[in-house]
Coordinates of C-alpha atoms in Angstrom, one line a residue:
M20 CA 126.6 95.7 173.1
A21 CA 123.9 93.3 174.5
D22 CA 124.2 94.8 177.9
H23 CA 123.9 98.3 176.5
L24 CA 120.7 97.4 174.8
S25 CA 119.2 95.3 177.6
K26 CA 119.4 98.2 180.1
H27 CA 117.0 100.1 177.7
N28 CA 114.6 97.2 177.6
I29 CA 115.5 96.4 174.0
S30 CA 115.6 92.6 174.2
I31 CA 118.1 91.4 171.5
S32 CA 117.2 87.8 172.4
H33 CA 113.7 88.3 171.0
T34 CA 113.9 91.4 168.7
Y35 CA 116.2 91.8 165.7
Y36 CA 116.9 95.2 164.1
Y37 CA 118.6 95.5 160.8
P38 CA 118.8 98.2 158.1
V39 CA 117.1 97.6 154.7
S40 CA 117.9 100.8 153.0
I41 CA 120.5 103.6 153.4
A42 CA 120.3 106.6 151.0
N43 CA 121.9 110.0 150.7
W44 CA 119.7 113.1 150.8
E45 CA 121.2 116.1 149.0
G46 CA 118.9 118.8 147.8
S47 CA 115.9 116.5 147.3
L48 CA 114.3 113.5 149.1
P49 CA 115.8 110.3 147.8
S50 CA 113.4 107.9 146.0
I51 CA 112.2 105.1 148.2
D52 CA 111.1 101.7 147.0
E53 CA 107.3 101.2 147.7
E54 CA 108.2 98.0 149.6
M55 CA 110.3 100.1 152.0
T56 CA 107.6 102.7 152.9
R57 CA 106.2 100.5 155.6
F58 CA 109.4 100.5 157.7
P59 CA 110.5 102.9 160.4
C60 CA 113.2 105.3 159.4
I61 CA 116.0 107.6 160.7
L62 CA 117.1 110.8 159.1
V63 CA 120.5 112.1 160.2
I64 CA 121.6 115.6 159.1
I65 CA 125.3 115.5 158.2
N66 CA 125.9 119.0 156.9
G67 CA 124.1 122.3 156.1
S68 CA 120.8 123.6 157.2
G69 CA 117.2 124.1 155.9
L70 CA 113.5 124.0 156.6
L71 CA 111.5 120.9 156.4
D72 CA 107.7 120.6 156.3
L73 CA 106.3 117.4 157.7
Q74 CA 102.6 116.7 158.2
E75 CA 101.8 120.5 158.3
Q76 CA 104.6 121.2 160.8
Q77 CA 107.7 123.1 159.9
Y78 CA 111.1 122.3 161.4
E79 CA 114.5 124.0 161.1
L80 CA 117.2 121.4 160.6
S81 CA 120.9 121.7 160.8
R82 CA 124.0 119.5 161.3
G83 CA 123.6 117.1 164.2
C84 CA 119.7 117.0 164.0
V85 CA 118.1 113.5 163.8
M86 CA 114.4 112.9 162.9
L87 CA 112.6 109.6 163.6
W88 CA 109.5 108.3 161.9
H89 CA 107.4 105.3 162.5
N90 CA 107.3 104.6 158.8
S91 CA 108.4 106.1 155.5
H92 CA 104.8 106.8 154.4
E93 CA 105.1 109.9 156.6
L94 CA 107.9 111.3 154.4
K95 CA 105.7 113.6 152.4
V96 CA 107.9 116.6 152.7
S97 CA 108.9 119.8 151.0
T98 CA 112.1 121.6 151.8
Q99 CA 114.0 124.9 151.5
L100 CA 117.6 123.7 151.6
H101 CA 121.0 125.3 151.4
T102 CA 123.2 123.9 148.7
S103 CA 125.4 122.3 151.3
F104 CA 122.5 120.4 152.9
K105 CA 123.2 116.7 153.2
G106 CA 121.5 113.9 155.2
T107 CA 121.4 110.1 155.5
L108 CA 118.1 108.3 155.4
I109 CA 118.0 104.8 157.0
S110 CA 115.0 102.5 156.8
Y111 CA 115.1 99.5 159.1
R112 CA 113.1 96.4 160.1
C113 CA 112.2 95.0 163.5
L114 CA 111.5 91.3 163.8
T115 CA 110.3 89.6 167.0
S116 CA 110.4 85.9 167.8
D117 CA 107.5 86.0 170.2
G118 CA 104.9 88.3 168.5
I119 CA 105.4 91.2 171.0
Q120 CA 105.3 94.6 169.4
P121 CA 108.9 95.7 168.9
N122 CA 110.5 98.9 170.2
V123 CA 110.7 101.5 167.5
L124 CA 112.5 104.8 167.9
K125 CA 110.0 107.6 167.7
H126 CA 110.1 111.3 168.6
P127 CA 107.7 114.0 167.5
E128 CA 110.4 116.7 167.3
P129 CA 113.9 116.7 165.8
L130 CA 116.6 115.6 168.2
R131 CA 119.0 118.6 168.1
N132 CA 122.7 118.9 168.7
C133 CA 123.2 115.1 168.9
S134 CA 126.6 113.8 169.7
L135 CA 129.4 113.5 167.2
N136 CA 129.2 109.7 167.9
I137 CA 125.9 109.6 166.0
L138 CA 127.4 111.4 163.0
S139 CA 130.4 109.1 163.1
L140 CA 128.4 105.9 163.3
T141 CA 126.1 107.0 160.5
A142 CA 129.0 107.8 158.2
E143 CA 130.6 104.5 159.1
L144 CA 127.4 102.6 158.6
E145 CA 127.0 104.2 155.2
R146 CA 130.5 103.2 154.1
A147 CA 129.9 99.7 155.4
S148 CA 126.7 99.4 153.3
K149 CA 128.8 99.9 150.2
Q150 CA 131.6 97.6 151.2
L151 CA 129.9 94.6 152.7
S152 CA 132.7 92.1 153.6
E153 CA 132.3 88.3 153.6
R154 CA 135.0 88.1 156.2
K155 CA 133.1 90.3 158.6
P156 CA 129.4 89.5 157.9
F157 CA 128.1 90.9 161.2
Q158 CA 130.0 94.2 161.1
F159 CA 127.2 96.0 159.3
Q160 CA 124.5 94.7 161.7
Q161 CA 126.7 95.5 164.7
L162 CA 127.2 99.1 163.6
F163 CA 123.5 99.6 163.2
V164 CA 122.6 98.2 166.6
E165 CA 125.2 100.4 168.1
L166 CA 123.7 103.4 166.4
L167 CA 120.3 102.5 167.8
A168 CA 121.7 102.2 171.3
V169 CA 123.3 105.7 171.1
L170 CA 120.1 107.2 169.6
Y171 CA 118.2 105.7 172.5
D172 CA 120.5 107.4 175.0
E173 CA 119.9 110.7 173.1
L174 CA 116.2 110.1 173.4
E175 CA 116.4 109.5 177.1
G176 CA 118.5 112.7 177.6
Q177 CA 116.0 114.7 175.4
Q178 CA 113.1 113.4 177.5
Q179 CA 114.8 114.3 180.7
K180 CA 115.5 117.8 179.4
N181 CA 111.9 118.3 178.2
N182 CA 110.6 117.1 181.5
A183 CA 112.9 119.5 183.4
W184 CA 111.7 122.6 181.6
M185 CA 108.1 121.5 181.5
E186 CA 108.0 121.0 185.2
Q187 CA 109.6 124.4 185.7
V188 CA 107.0 126.0 183.4
L189 CA 104.1 124.2 185.1
H190 CA 105.3 125.2 188.5
Y191 CA 105.5 128.9 187.4
V192 CA 102.1 128.9 185.8
D193 CA 100.5 127.1 188.7
T194 CA 101.8 129.8 191.1
H195 CA 101.6 132.9 188.9
F196 CA 98.3 132.2 186.9
H197 CA 96.8 135.3 188.5
E198 CA 99.4 137.5 186.8
D199 CA 99.7 138.4 183.1
V200 CA 101.2 135.1 181.9
T201 CA 101.8 134.5 178.2
R202 CA 103.0 131.7 176.0
E203 CA 105.9 133.8 174.8
Q204 CA 107.1 134.3 178.4
M205 CA 106.9 130.6 179.1
A206 CA 108.8 129.8 175.9
T207 CA 111.5 132.2 177.0
I208 CA 111.7 130.4 180.4
A209 CA 111.9 127.0 178.7
Q210 CA 114.5 128.4 176.1
V211 CA 112.5 127.0 173.2
S212 CA 110.6 128.6 170.4
P213 CA 106.9 129.5 171.0
E214 CA 105.8 126.9 168.4
H215 CA 107.9 124.2 170.0
F216 CA 106.6 125.2 173.4
S217 CA 103.0 124.9 172.2
R218 CA 103.4 121.5 170.7
A219 CA 105.3 120.1 173.7
F220 CA 102.9 121.7 176.2
R221 CA 99.9 120.1 174.5
R222 CA 101.6 116.7 174.4
H223 CA 102.4 116.9 178.1
T224 CA 99.1 118.2 179.4
S225 CA 96.6 117.3 176.7
Q226 CA 95.6 120.9 176.7
T227 CA 96.6 124.1 174.9
F228 CA 98.5 126.6 177.1
S229 CA 95.6 129.1 177.0
D230 CA 93.1 126.4 178.0
Y231 CA 95.3 125.2 180.9
L232 CA 95.7 128.8 182.1
A233 CA 91.9 129.4 181.9
L234 CA 91.2 126.2 183.8
L235 CA 93.5 127.3 186.7
R236 CA 91.8 130.7 186.8
I237 CA 88.3 129.5 186.7
R238 CA 89.0 126.8 189.4
A239 CA 90.5 129.5 191.6
S240 CA 87.4 131.5 191.1
Q241 CA 85.2 128.6 192.1
N242 CA 87.2 128.0 195.3
R243 CA 86.8 131.7 196.1
L244 CA 83.1 131.5 195.5
L245 CA 82.7 128.7 198.1
Y246 CA 83.0 131.2 200.8
D247 CA 81.5 134.5 199.6
M248 CA 80.4 136.4 196.5
P249 CA 82.8 139.2 195.8
K250 CA 82.2 141.8 193.0
L251 CA 83.0 140.3 189.6
E252 CA 85.6 143.0 188.8
K253 CA 87.4 142.2 192.0
L254 CA 87.3 138.5 191.5
A255 CA 88.5 138.8 187.9
Q256 CA 91.6 140.8 189.0
E257 CA 92.3 138.2 191.8
V258 CA 92.5 135.4 189.3
G259 CA 94.3 137.1 186.4
Y260 CA 91.6 138.6 184.2
K261 CA 91.1 142.3 183.6
E262 CA 87.4 142.5 183.4
G263 CA 84.5 140.9 185.3
A264 CA 82.5 140.4 182.1
Y265 CA 85.3 138.4 180.5
L266 CA 85.6 136.2 183.7
S267 CA 81.9 135.6 183.7
R268 CA 81.9 134.5 180.1
K269 CA 84.9 132.1 180.5
F270 CA 83.4 130.9 183.8
K271 CA 80.1 129.9 182.1
Q272 CA 81.9 128.3 179.2
L273 CA 83.8 125.9 181.6
V274 CA 81.3 125.5 184.5
G275 CA 78.0 125.8 182.7
L276 CA 76.8 128.4 185.2
S277 CA 77.4 132.0 186.0
P278 CA 79.6 132.8 189.0
T279 CA 76.6 133.9 191.0
A280 CA 74.6 130.7 190.2
Y281 CA 77.6 128.6 191.2
H282 CA 77.9 130.4 194.5
Q283 CA 74.2 130.0 195.3
K284 CA 73.7 126.4 194.2
K285 CA 73.7 123.3 196.4
K286 CA 77.0 121.7 195.7
R287 CA 77.4 118.1 194.5
V288 CA 80.4 117.0 196.6
V289 CA 82.9 114.1 196.3
A290 CA 85.0 113.2 199.3
L291 CA 88.2 111.3 198.5
N292 CA 89.0 110.1 202.1
S293 CA 86.9 108.6 204.9
N294 CA 87.6 111.4 207.3
H295 CA 86.0 114.0 205.1
T296 CA 83.2 111.7 204.2
A297 CA 82.5 111.4 208.0
C298 CA 82.6 115.2 208.3
L299 CA 79.9 115.5 205.7
L300 CA 77.7 112.7 207.2
A301 CA 78.0 114.4 210.6
L302 CA 76.5 117.6 209.0
G303 CA 73.7 115.6 207.5
I304 CA 75.1 115.5 204.0
T305 CA 75.7 112.3 202.0
P306 CA 78.3 113.0 199.4
E307 CA 77.7 112.0 195.8
L308 CA 80.7 109.8 196.2
G309 CA 82.7 109.1 199.3
V310 CA 85.4 106.9 200.7
Y311 CA 84.0 104.9 203.7
S312 CA 86.0 103.1 206.3
S313 CA 85.0 99.6 207.3
W314 CA 83.9 100.9 210.7
M315 CA 81.7 103.5 209.1
E316 CA 80.1 100.9 206.9
S317 CA 79.4 98.7 210.0
V318 CA 77.6 101.5 211.7
N319 CA 75.5 102.7 208.7
P320 CA 75.0 100.7 205.5
V321 CA 76.4 102.5 202.4
N322 CA 74.7 102.7 199.0
P323 CA 77.3 101.0 196.7
L324 CA 76.6 103.6 194.0
Q325 CA 77.8 106.3 196.4
K326 CA 80.9 104.4 197.6
L327 CA 84.3 105.3 196.1
Y328 CA 86.9 102.6 196.3
E329 CA 90.5 103.9 197.1
F330 CA 92.3 100.7 196.3
G331 CA 92.1 98.0 193.6
I332 CA 91.0 100.4 190.9
N333 CA 93.1 101.8 188.1
T334 CA 93.6 105.6 187.7
S335 CA 91.5 105.8 184.6
S336 CA 88.5 104.1 186.3
F337 CA 88.9 106.2 189.4
Y338 CA 88.8 109.4 187.3
N339 CA 85.9 108.2 185.2
T340 CA 83.9 107.2 188.3
I341 CA 84.3 110.7 189.8
A342 CA 83.5 112.3 186.5
S343 CA 80.3 110.4 186.2
T344 CA 78.9 112.2 189.2
R345 CA 79.4 115.7 187.7
P346 CA 80.8 117.1 191.0
D347 CA 80.8 120.8 191.8
L348 CA 83.5 120.2 194.5
I349 CA 86.0 117.6 195.4
I350 CA 87.4 117.4 198.9
D351 CA 90.6 115.7 199.9
Y352 CA 93.9 116.1 201.8
Y353 CA 96.1 118.4 199.7
T354 CA 98.6 116.9 197.3
V355 CA 99.9 118.7 194.3
K356 CA 99.6 115.7 192.0
G357 CA 96.1 114.8 193.1
S358 CA 94.8 118.3 192.8
K359 CA 96.2 118.8 189.3
E360 CA 94.9 115.5 188.0
L361 CA 91.4 116.2 189.2
L362 CA 91.2 119.8 188.2
P363 CA 89.5 119.2 184.8
L364 CA 86.6 117.7 186.8
A365 CA 85.9 120.3 189.5
P366 CA 87.6 122.6 191.9
V367 CA 89.6 120.6 194.6
L368 CA 89.4 121.8 198.2
G369 CA 92.7 120.5 199.5
L370 CA 93.0 120.5 203.3
P371 CA 96.5 120.2 204.9
F372 CA 97.3 117.0 206.7
M373 CA 98.6 117.3 210.2
D374 CA 98.3 121.1 210.1
M375 CA 94.6 121.1 211.0
S376 CA 92.9 119.2 213.8
W377 CA 89.8 117.3 213.0
R378 CA 87.7 120.1 214.5
E379 CA 89.3 122.7 212.2
Q380 CA 88.7 120.5 209.2
F381 CA 85.1 119.9 210.3
R382 CA 84.5 123.6 210.6
H383 CA 86.2 124.3 207.3
I384 CA 84.0 121.8 205.5
A385 CA 80.9 123.1 207.2
D386 CA 81.7 126.7 206.0
V387 CA 82.0 125.4 202.4
V388 CA 78.7 123.5 202.5
E389 CA 77.0 126.2 204.5
R390 CA 76.3 124.1 207.6
Q391 CA 77.9 126.5 210.2
Q392 CA 75.0 126.2 212.7
Q393 CA 75.0 122.4 212.5
V394 CA 78.8 122.1 213.1
E395 CA 78.7 124.3 216.2
E396 CA 75.7 122.4 217.6
W397 CA 77.5 119.1 216.9
L398 CA 80.7 120.3 218.6
A399 CA 78.8 121.7 221.6
H400 CA 77.2 118.3 222.2
Y401 CA 80.6 116.6 221.8
D402 CA 82.1 118.9 224.4
E403 CA 79.3 118.2 226.8
Q404 CA 80.2 114.5 226.6
I405 CA 83.9 115.3 227.2
W406 CA 83.0 117.3 230.3
A407 CA 80.8 114.5 231.7
F408 CA 83.5 111.9 231.1
N409 CA 86.2 114.1 232.7
Q410 CA 84.0 114.5 235.8
K411 CA 83.9 110.7 236.1
L412 CA 87.7 110.4 235.5
D413 CA 88.3 113.0 238.1
Q414 CA 86.5 110.9 240.7
Q415 CA 88.1 107.6 239.6
L416 CA 91.6 108.5 238.5
G417 CA 92.3 112.0 239.8
K418 CA 95.5 113.2 238.2
R419 CA 95.8 111.8 234.7
G420 CA 99.5 111.1 234.3
T421 CA 101.0 109.7 231.1
A422 CA 99.4 107.4 228.5
V423 CA 100.5 105.8 225.2
L424 CA 98.4 104.3 222.5
W425 CA 100.0 101.6 220.3
E426 CA 98.8 100.5 216.9
I427 CA 100.4 97.1 216.0
G428 CA 101.4 96.5 212.5
T429 CA 102.6 93.2 210.9
S430 CA 106.2 93.9 211.8
S431 CA 106.3 97.1 213.8
A432 CA 104.4 99.0 216.5
Y433 CA 103.4 102.7 216.1
S434 CA 102.6 105.3 218.7
I435 CA 100.6 108.1 217.1
H436 CA 100.6 111.7 218.1
S437 CA 97.3 113.6 218.4
S438 CA 98.0 115.4 215.1
H439 CA 97.5 112.1 213.4
G440 CA 94.5 111.0 215.4
R441 CA 94.1 107.3 216.0
G442 CA 92.5 108.0 219.4
S443 CA 95.5 110.0 220.6
Q444 CA 93.7 113.2 220.1
I445 CA 91.2 112.0 222.7
L446 CA 93.8 111.0 225.2
Y447 CA 96.0 114.1 224.9
E448 CA 93.6 116.9 224.0
D449 CA 90.2 115.9 225.4
I450 CA 90.8 113.9 228.6
G451 CA 94.1 115.3 229.8
F452 CA 96.7 112.6 229.6
R453 CA 100.3 113.3 228.5
P454 CA 102.7 111.4 226.2
P455 CA 105.5 109.6 228.1
G456 CA 108.8 111.5 228.0
S457 CA 110.6 108.8 226.0
L458 CA 108.2 109.4 223.1
L459 CA 108.8 113.1 223.2
K460 CA 112.6 112.4 223.1
H461 CA 112.0 110.3 220.0
G462 CA 110.3 113.3 218.2
I463 CA 106.7 112.2 218.2
E464 CA 105.5 115.8 218.2
Q465 CA 107.6 116.7 215.1
R466 CA 107.1 113.5 213.1
G467 CA 103.5 112.7 214.2
F468 CA 104.4 109.1 215.2
V469 CA 107.1 106.8 216.5
E470 CA 107.8 103.5 215.0
E471 CA 109.4 100.7 217.1
E472 CA 110.0 97.0 217.0
I473 CA 107.1 95.3 218.7
E474 CA 109.4 94.1 221.5
A475 CA 110.5 97.7 222.2
I476 CA 107.1 98.8 223.4
A477 CA 108.3 98.0 226.9
D478 CA 111.0 100.7 226.5
H479 CA 108.3 103.4 226.7
P480 CA 106.6 103.0 230.1
A481 CA 103.5 105.0 230.8
D482 CA 100.8 105.2 233.5
H483 CA 98.3 103.8 231.1
I484 CA 98.9 101.7 228.0
F485 CA 96.4 101.2 225.2
I486 CA 96.7 98.7 222.3
T487 CA 94.0 99.1 219.6
G488 CA 94.3 95.7 218.1
I489 CA 96.7 92.8 217.2
P490 CA 96.9 91.6 213.6
S491 CA 95.8 88.1 212.8
N492 CA 99.2 87.3 211.4
P493 CA 100.5 84.3 213.3
G494 CA 104.1 85.7 213.5
T495 CA 102.8 89.0 215.0
K496 CA 100.7 87.1 217.5
K497 CA 103.7 85.1 218.7
R498 CA 105.8 88.3 219.0
M499 CA 103.0 89.9 221.1
K500 CA 102.8 86.8 223.3
R501 CA 106.6 87.0 223.9
L502 CA 106.3 90.7 224.8
F503 CA 103.5 90.1 227.3
Q504 CA 105.5 87.4 229.0
S505 CA 108.8 89.3 229.0
E506 CA 110.4 90.5 232.2
S507 CA 110.6 94.1 231.0
W508 CA 106.9 94.1 230.2
L509 CA 105.8 92.5 233.5
K510 CA 107.8 94.9 235.7
M511 CA 106.1 98.0 234.2
E512 CA 103.9 99.8 236.7
A513 CA 101.0 100.0 234.3
I514 CA 101.0 96.2 234.0
K515 CA 101.2 95.8 237.8
Q516 CA 98.3 98.2 238.3
N517 CA 96.2 96.6 235.6
R518 CA 96.3 99.7 233.4
M519 CA 97.0 98.0 230.1
Y520 CA 93.9 98.1 227.8
L521 CA 93.6 95.8 224.8
I522 CA 90.9 97.2 222.5
E523 CA 90.3 95.0 219.5
Q524 CA 88.9 97.7 217.3
P525 CA 91.6 98.9 214.9
D526 CA 89.1 100.0 212.2
L527 CA 87.4 102.3 214.7
F528 CA 90.7 103.9 215.8
Y529 CA 91.8 104.5 212.2
G530 CA 89.5 107.5 211.8
Y531 CA 90.4 111.1 212.5
D532 CA 87.0 112.8 212.1
P533 CA 84.0 113.8 214.2
L534 CA 82.1 110.5 214.0
S535 CA 85.2 108.3 214.7
S536 CA 86.4 110.7 217.5
Q537 CA 83.1 110.5 219.2
A538 CA 83.1 106.7 219.1
Q539 CA 86.7 106.5 220.2
L540 CA 85.9 108.7 223.2
H541 CA 83.2 106.4 224.3
E542 CA 85.4 103.3 223.8
L543 CA 88.3 104.8 225.8
M544 CA 86.0 105.9 228.6
R545 CA 84.4 102.5 228.7
V546 CA 87.7 100.7 229.3
L547 CA 89.1 103.4 231.7
I548 CA 86.0 103.5 233.9
S549 CA 85.2 99.8 233.9
Q550 CA 88.7 98.5 234.6
K551 CA 89.9 99.1 238.1

């Protein structure tokens, strides 16, 4: 029994549960001593059926239902019961030896179709309460704790069931919001009553179903308006409304502006990663809030009030910090969870990771903030630098050959593909090197990177080897020293030809954006041209 409870985090070493009142309920609510009303209670329906009104909510009860309350004060009920209706009402106490708030069984809805084990234990507990035996003084307590443990299992199962249908419903609404979606349809999918669906949906999302649906539709409208201004009738039909006038009214209620005004206004933008912050900075826009890499901060000082910290901050503070800027647009890499959590604040432009190069992301963001001319001018200047550097490499190296760039972690080494950046986009896309065949065999193109033991770097020979930094960890430094002194390392052609380049700038090579790419290009060219 102790093991059964401990797996549910009910610590019997510090918390004691015991019943203080067990009463039958047949036709009317049993009278409860005033002293008992402050205790949590359990109602188990043994037979019959009926309707129960509790705190302005009506529930249909039948055999096998269990209701749980925090305290008996809440038992202000009226009932419409069949003559066969019978229930058992149990009040109990929780005592802790360390002052910690005890676990109390609570659930806002009836637990339905509970196991026969609960009915059996309840009946046995009721009989034991009338026949307390001096020879078995702990039998009564043992039965009650066993009942609590089984009820806790039922609660867990109910929660899993609720989560399953709720996730199914949310996925459907998120992908079909532009259709004629109703509460009744969703309740049918969930196989619950519309009333139960509404209560459960609000508890799970903190919104009514209609408000949630309206939020999805208006945010989709805002995302559409980032690019052009379609006719309102067309836009309304795209997002699930029948009339443009209705869309305009709902839009203004949520956004505070008309669709036309939102389309035309200069957007207050928040960037949730350093790559997209850099895209905005390269276009001459400082975001209201942005994530900055340490390299970006070393190049240009950042106003602390405009810096968003990714780590070391709890979810609530992160959300409130973003909310305080009143953003018109949030930009990030796409994640379902992140997009949904931030949707109440503003539309989220989620860009796919690995599926778009930094140039494509740069252009996409420029379209949204109406900086198309600036982005093309920036990229044209960047391409001029690439052309000039390639001219120099043609003279010095001729044919490029293979190259590999290693990022050294505390315990592993990583070779990054150009889809992940880290300087590889410069090597493979801009200045014409190729990944060594061994990395291609290891699936670097499909996975985006290859992870190896530090000593295994020597298993991937290339004409040019770049290492962007060695961690300060003493153990990692020792492993790198052993690698550099190993026979397999020293016999590689790149080492013999002095074509291994140690660049101690890991922060610079972390970025995958226009500013970082430009700086990475200059750094790679510096070591390639200066080292003969």
